[in-house]
PDB file of C-alpha atoms in Angstrom:
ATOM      1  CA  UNK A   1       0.000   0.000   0.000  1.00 79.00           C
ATOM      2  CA  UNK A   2       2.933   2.387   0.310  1.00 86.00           C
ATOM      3  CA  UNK A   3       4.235   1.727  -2.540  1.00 91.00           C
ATOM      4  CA  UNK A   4       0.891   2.643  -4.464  1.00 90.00           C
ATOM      5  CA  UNK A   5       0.823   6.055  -2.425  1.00 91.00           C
ATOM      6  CA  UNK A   6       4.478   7.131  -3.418  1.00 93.00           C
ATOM      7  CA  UNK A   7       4.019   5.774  -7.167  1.00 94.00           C
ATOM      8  CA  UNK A   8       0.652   8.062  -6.774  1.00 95.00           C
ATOM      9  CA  UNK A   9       2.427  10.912  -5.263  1.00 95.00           C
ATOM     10  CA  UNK A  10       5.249  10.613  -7.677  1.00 96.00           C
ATOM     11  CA  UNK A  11       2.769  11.288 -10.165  1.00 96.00           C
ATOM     12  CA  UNK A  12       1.008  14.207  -9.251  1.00 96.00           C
ATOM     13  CA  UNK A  13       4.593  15.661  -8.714  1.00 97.00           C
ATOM     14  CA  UNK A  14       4.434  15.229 -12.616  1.00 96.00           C
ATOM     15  CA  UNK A  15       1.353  16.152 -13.115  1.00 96.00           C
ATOM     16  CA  UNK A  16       1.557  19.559 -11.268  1.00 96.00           C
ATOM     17  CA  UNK A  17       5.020  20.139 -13.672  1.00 96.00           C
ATOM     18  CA  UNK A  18       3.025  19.599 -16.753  1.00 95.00           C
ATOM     19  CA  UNK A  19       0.452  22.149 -15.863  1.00 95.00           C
ATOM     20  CA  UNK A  20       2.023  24.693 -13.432  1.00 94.00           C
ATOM     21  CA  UNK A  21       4.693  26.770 -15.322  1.00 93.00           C
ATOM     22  CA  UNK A  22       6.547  27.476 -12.418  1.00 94.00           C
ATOM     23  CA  UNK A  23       7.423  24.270 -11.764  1.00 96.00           C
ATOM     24  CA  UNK A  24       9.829  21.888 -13.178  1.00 96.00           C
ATOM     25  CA  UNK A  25      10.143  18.262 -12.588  1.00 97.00           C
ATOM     26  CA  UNK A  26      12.636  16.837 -15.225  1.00 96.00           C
ATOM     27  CA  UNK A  27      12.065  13.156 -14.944  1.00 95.00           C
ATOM     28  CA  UNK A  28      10.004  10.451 -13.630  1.00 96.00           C
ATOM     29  CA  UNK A  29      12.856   9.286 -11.148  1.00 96.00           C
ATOM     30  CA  UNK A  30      13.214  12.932  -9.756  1.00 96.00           C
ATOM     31  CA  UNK A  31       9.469  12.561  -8.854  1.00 96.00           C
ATOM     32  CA  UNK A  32      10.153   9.147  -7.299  1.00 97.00           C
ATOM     33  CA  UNK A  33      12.564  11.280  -5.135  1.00 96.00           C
ATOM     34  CA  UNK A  34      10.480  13.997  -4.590  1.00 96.00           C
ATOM     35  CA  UNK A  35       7.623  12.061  -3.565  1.00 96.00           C
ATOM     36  CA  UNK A  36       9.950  10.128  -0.921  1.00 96.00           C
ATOM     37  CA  UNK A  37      10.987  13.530   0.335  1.00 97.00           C
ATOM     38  CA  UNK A  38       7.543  14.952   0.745  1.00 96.00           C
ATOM     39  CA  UNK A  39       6.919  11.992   2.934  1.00 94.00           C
ATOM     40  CA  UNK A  40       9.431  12.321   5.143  1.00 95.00           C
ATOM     41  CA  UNK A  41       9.298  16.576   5.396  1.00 96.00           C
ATOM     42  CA  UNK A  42       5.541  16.201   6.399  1.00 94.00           C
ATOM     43  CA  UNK A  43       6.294  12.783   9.076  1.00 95.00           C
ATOM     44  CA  UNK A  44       9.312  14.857  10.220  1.00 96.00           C
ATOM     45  CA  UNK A  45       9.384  18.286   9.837  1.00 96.00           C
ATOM     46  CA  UNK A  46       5.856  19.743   9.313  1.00 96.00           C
ATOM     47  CA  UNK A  47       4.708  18.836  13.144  1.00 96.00           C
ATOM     48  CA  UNK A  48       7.491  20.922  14.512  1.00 97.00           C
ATOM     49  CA  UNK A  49       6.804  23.776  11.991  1.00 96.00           C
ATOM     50  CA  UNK A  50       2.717  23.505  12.850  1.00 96.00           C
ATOM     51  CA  UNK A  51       3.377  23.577  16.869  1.00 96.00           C
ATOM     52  CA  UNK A  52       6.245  26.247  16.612  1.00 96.00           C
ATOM     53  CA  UNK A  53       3.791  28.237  14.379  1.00 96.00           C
ATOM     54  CA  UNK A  54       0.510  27.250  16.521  1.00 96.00           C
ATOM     55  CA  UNK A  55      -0.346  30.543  17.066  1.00 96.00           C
ATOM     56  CA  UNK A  56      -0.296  32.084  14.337  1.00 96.00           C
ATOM     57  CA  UNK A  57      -2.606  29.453  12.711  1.00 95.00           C
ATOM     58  CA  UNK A  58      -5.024  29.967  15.231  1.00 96.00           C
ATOM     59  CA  UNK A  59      -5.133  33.420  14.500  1.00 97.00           C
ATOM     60  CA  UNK A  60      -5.739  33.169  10.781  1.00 96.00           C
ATOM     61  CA  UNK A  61      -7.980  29.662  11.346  1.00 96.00           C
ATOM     62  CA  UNK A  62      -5.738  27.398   9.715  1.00 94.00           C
ATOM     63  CA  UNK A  63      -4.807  28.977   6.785  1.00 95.00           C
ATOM     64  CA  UNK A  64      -1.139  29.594   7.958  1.00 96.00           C
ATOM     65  CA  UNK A  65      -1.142  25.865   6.674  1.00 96.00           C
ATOM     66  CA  UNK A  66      -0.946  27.180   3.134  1.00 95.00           C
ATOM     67  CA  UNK A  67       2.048  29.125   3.898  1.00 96.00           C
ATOM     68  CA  UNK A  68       3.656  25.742   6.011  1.00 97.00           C
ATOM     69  CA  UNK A  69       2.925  23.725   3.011  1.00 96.00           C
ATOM     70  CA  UNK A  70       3.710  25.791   0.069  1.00 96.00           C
ATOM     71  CA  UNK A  71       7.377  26.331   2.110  1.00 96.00           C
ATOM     72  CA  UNK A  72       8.070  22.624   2.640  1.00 96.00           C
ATOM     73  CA  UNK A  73       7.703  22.437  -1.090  1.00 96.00           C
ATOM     74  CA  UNK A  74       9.746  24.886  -1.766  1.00 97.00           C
ATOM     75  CA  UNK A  75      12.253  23.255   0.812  1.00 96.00           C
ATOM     76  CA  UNK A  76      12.380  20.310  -1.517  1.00 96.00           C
ATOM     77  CA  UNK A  77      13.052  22.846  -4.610  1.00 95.00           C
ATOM     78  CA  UNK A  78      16.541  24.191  -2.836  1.00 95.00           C
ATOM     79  CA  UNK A  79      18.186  20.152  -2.673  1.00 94.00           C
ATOM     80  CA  UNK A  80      16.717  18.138  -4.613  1.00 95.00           C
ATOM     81  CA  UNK A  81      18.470  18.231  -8.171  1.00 95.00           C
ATOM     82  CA  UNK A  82      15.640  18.284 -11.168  1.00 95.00           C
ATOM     83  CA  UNK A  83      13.399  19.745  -9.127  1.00 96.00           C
ATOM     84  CA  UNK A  84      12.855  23.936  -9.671  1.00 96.00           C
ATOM     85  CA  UNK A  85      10.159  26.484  -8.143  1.00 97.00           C
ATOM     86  CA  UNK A  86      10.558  29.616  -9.488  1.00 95.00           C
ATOM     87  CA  UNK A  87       9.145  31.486  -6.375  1.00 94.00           C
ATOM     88  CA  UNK A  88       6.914  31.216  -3.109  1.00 95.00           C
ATOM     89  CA  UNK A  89       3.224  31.396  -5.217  1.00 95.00           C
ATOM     90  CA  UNK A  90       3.999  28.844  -6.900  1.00 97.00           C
ATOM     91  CA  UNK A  91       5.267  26.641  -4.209  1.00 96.00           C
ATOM     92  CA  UNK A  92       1.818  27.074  -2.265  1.00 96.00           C
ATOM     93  CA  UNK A  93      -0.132  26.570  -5.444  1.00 96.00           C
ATOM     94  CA  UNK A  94       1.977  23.229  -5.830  1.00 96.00           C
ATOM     95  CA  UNK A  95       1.495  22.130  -2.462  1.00 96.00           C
ATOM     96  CA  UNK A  96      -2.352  23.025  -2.433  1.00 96.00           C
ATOM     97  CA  UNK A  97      -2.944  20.791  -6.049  1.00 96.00           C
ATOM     98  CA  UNK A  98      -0.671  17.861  -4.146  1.00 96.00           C
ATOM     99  CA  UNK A  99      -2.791  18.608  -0.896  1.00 94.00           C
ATOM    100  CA  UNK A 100      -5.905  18.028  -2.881  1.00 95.00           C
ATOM    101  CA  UNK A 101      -4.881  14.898  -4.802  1.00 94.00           C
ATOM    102  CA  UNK A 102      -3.238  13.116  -1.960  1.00 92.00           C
ATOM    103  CA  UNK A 103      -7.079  14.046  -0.390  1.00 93.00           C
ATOM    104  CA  UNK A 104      -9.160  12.535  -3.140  1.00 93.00           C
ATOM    105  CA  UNK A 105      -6.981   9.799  -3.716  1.00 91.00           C
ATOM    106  CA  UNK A 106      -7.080   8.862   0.540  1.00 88.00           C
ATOM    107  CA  UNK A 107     -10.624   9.079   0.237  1.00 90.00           C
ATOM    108  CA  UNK A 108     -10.880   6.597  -2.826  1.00 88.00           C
ATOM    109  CA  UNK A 109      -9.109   4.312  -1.317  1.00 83.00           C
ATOM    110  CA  UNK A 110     -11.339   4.622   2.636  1.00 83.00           C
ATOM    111  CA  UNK A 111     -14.391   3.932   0.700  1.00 73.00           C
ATOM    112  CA  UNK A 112     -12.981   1.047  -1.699  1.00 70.00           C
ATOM    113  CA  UNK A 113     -11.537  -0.734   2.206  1.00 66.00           C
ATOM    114  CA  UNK A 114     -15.083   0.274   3.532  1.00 65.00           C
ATOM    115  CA  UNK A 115     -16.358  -2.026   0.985  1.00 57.00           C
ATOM    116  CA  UNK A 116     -13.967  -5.070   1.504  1.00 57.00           C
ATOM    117  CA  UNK A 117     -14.562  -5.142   5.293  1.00 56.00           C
ATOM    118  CA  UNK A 118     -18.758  -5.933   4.932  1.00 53.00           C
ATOM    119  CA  UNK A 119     -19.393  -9.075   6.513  1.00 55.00           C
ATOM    120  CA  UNK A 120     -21.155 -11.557   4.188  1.00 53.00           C
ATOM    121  CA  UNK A 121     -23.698 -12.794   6.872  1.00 58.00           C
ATOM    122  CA  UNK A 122     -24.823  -9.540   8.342  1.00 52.00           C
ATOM    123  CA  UNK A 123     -27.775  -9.297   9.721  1.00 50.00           C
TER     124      UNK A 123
END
């Protein structure tokens, strides 16, 4: 199952490249990269930049999240060699299409386990 979600995320690392002009992923094994790397920023790093920035995301609801996101994909951009965002509005833009296709694609697969776990004599 992890290896379907970082194939998937690799992906829409592509994806976003094709259609956001800002952003530049050369090849598919950069995105293989990438995608590893956006796994372990958000396991590692985003917690510590969410509580150290607590509140300020309180005070704007939550959106400060845009702003954590957009510059952990930057991040990415400044080590990760075949990978280029040309500046901060695109970064958040990036992160907010990955964002939303990590969220549809999580939310595919709940509903496809939901249906696997129905007990066949249920009454």
């Amino acid at each position: 199952m992890i290896l379907f979600r970082w194939l998937f995320t690799a992906g829409l690392f592509l994806i976003i490249s094709r259609y956001i002009p800002g952003i530049e992923v050369q090849s598919f094994s950069t995105a293989l990269i990438l995608a590893f790397f956006w796994g372990v920023v958000n396991v590692l790093l985003k917690p510590l930049l969410i509580f150290f920035t607590l509140p300020l995301n309180i005070v704007t609801l939550g959106l400060f999240l845009f702003v954590i996101n957009g510059f952990l994909f930057w991040f990415l951009s400044t080590f990760i060699k075949g990978f280029e965002v040309e500046g901060f509005g695109y970064a958040i833009l990036g992160a907010m299409i990955l964002s939303l296709g990590s969220l549809i694609f999580n939310t595919l697969l709940k509903d496809s386990k939901k249906d696997h776990n129905v007990p066949l004599n249920s009454k």
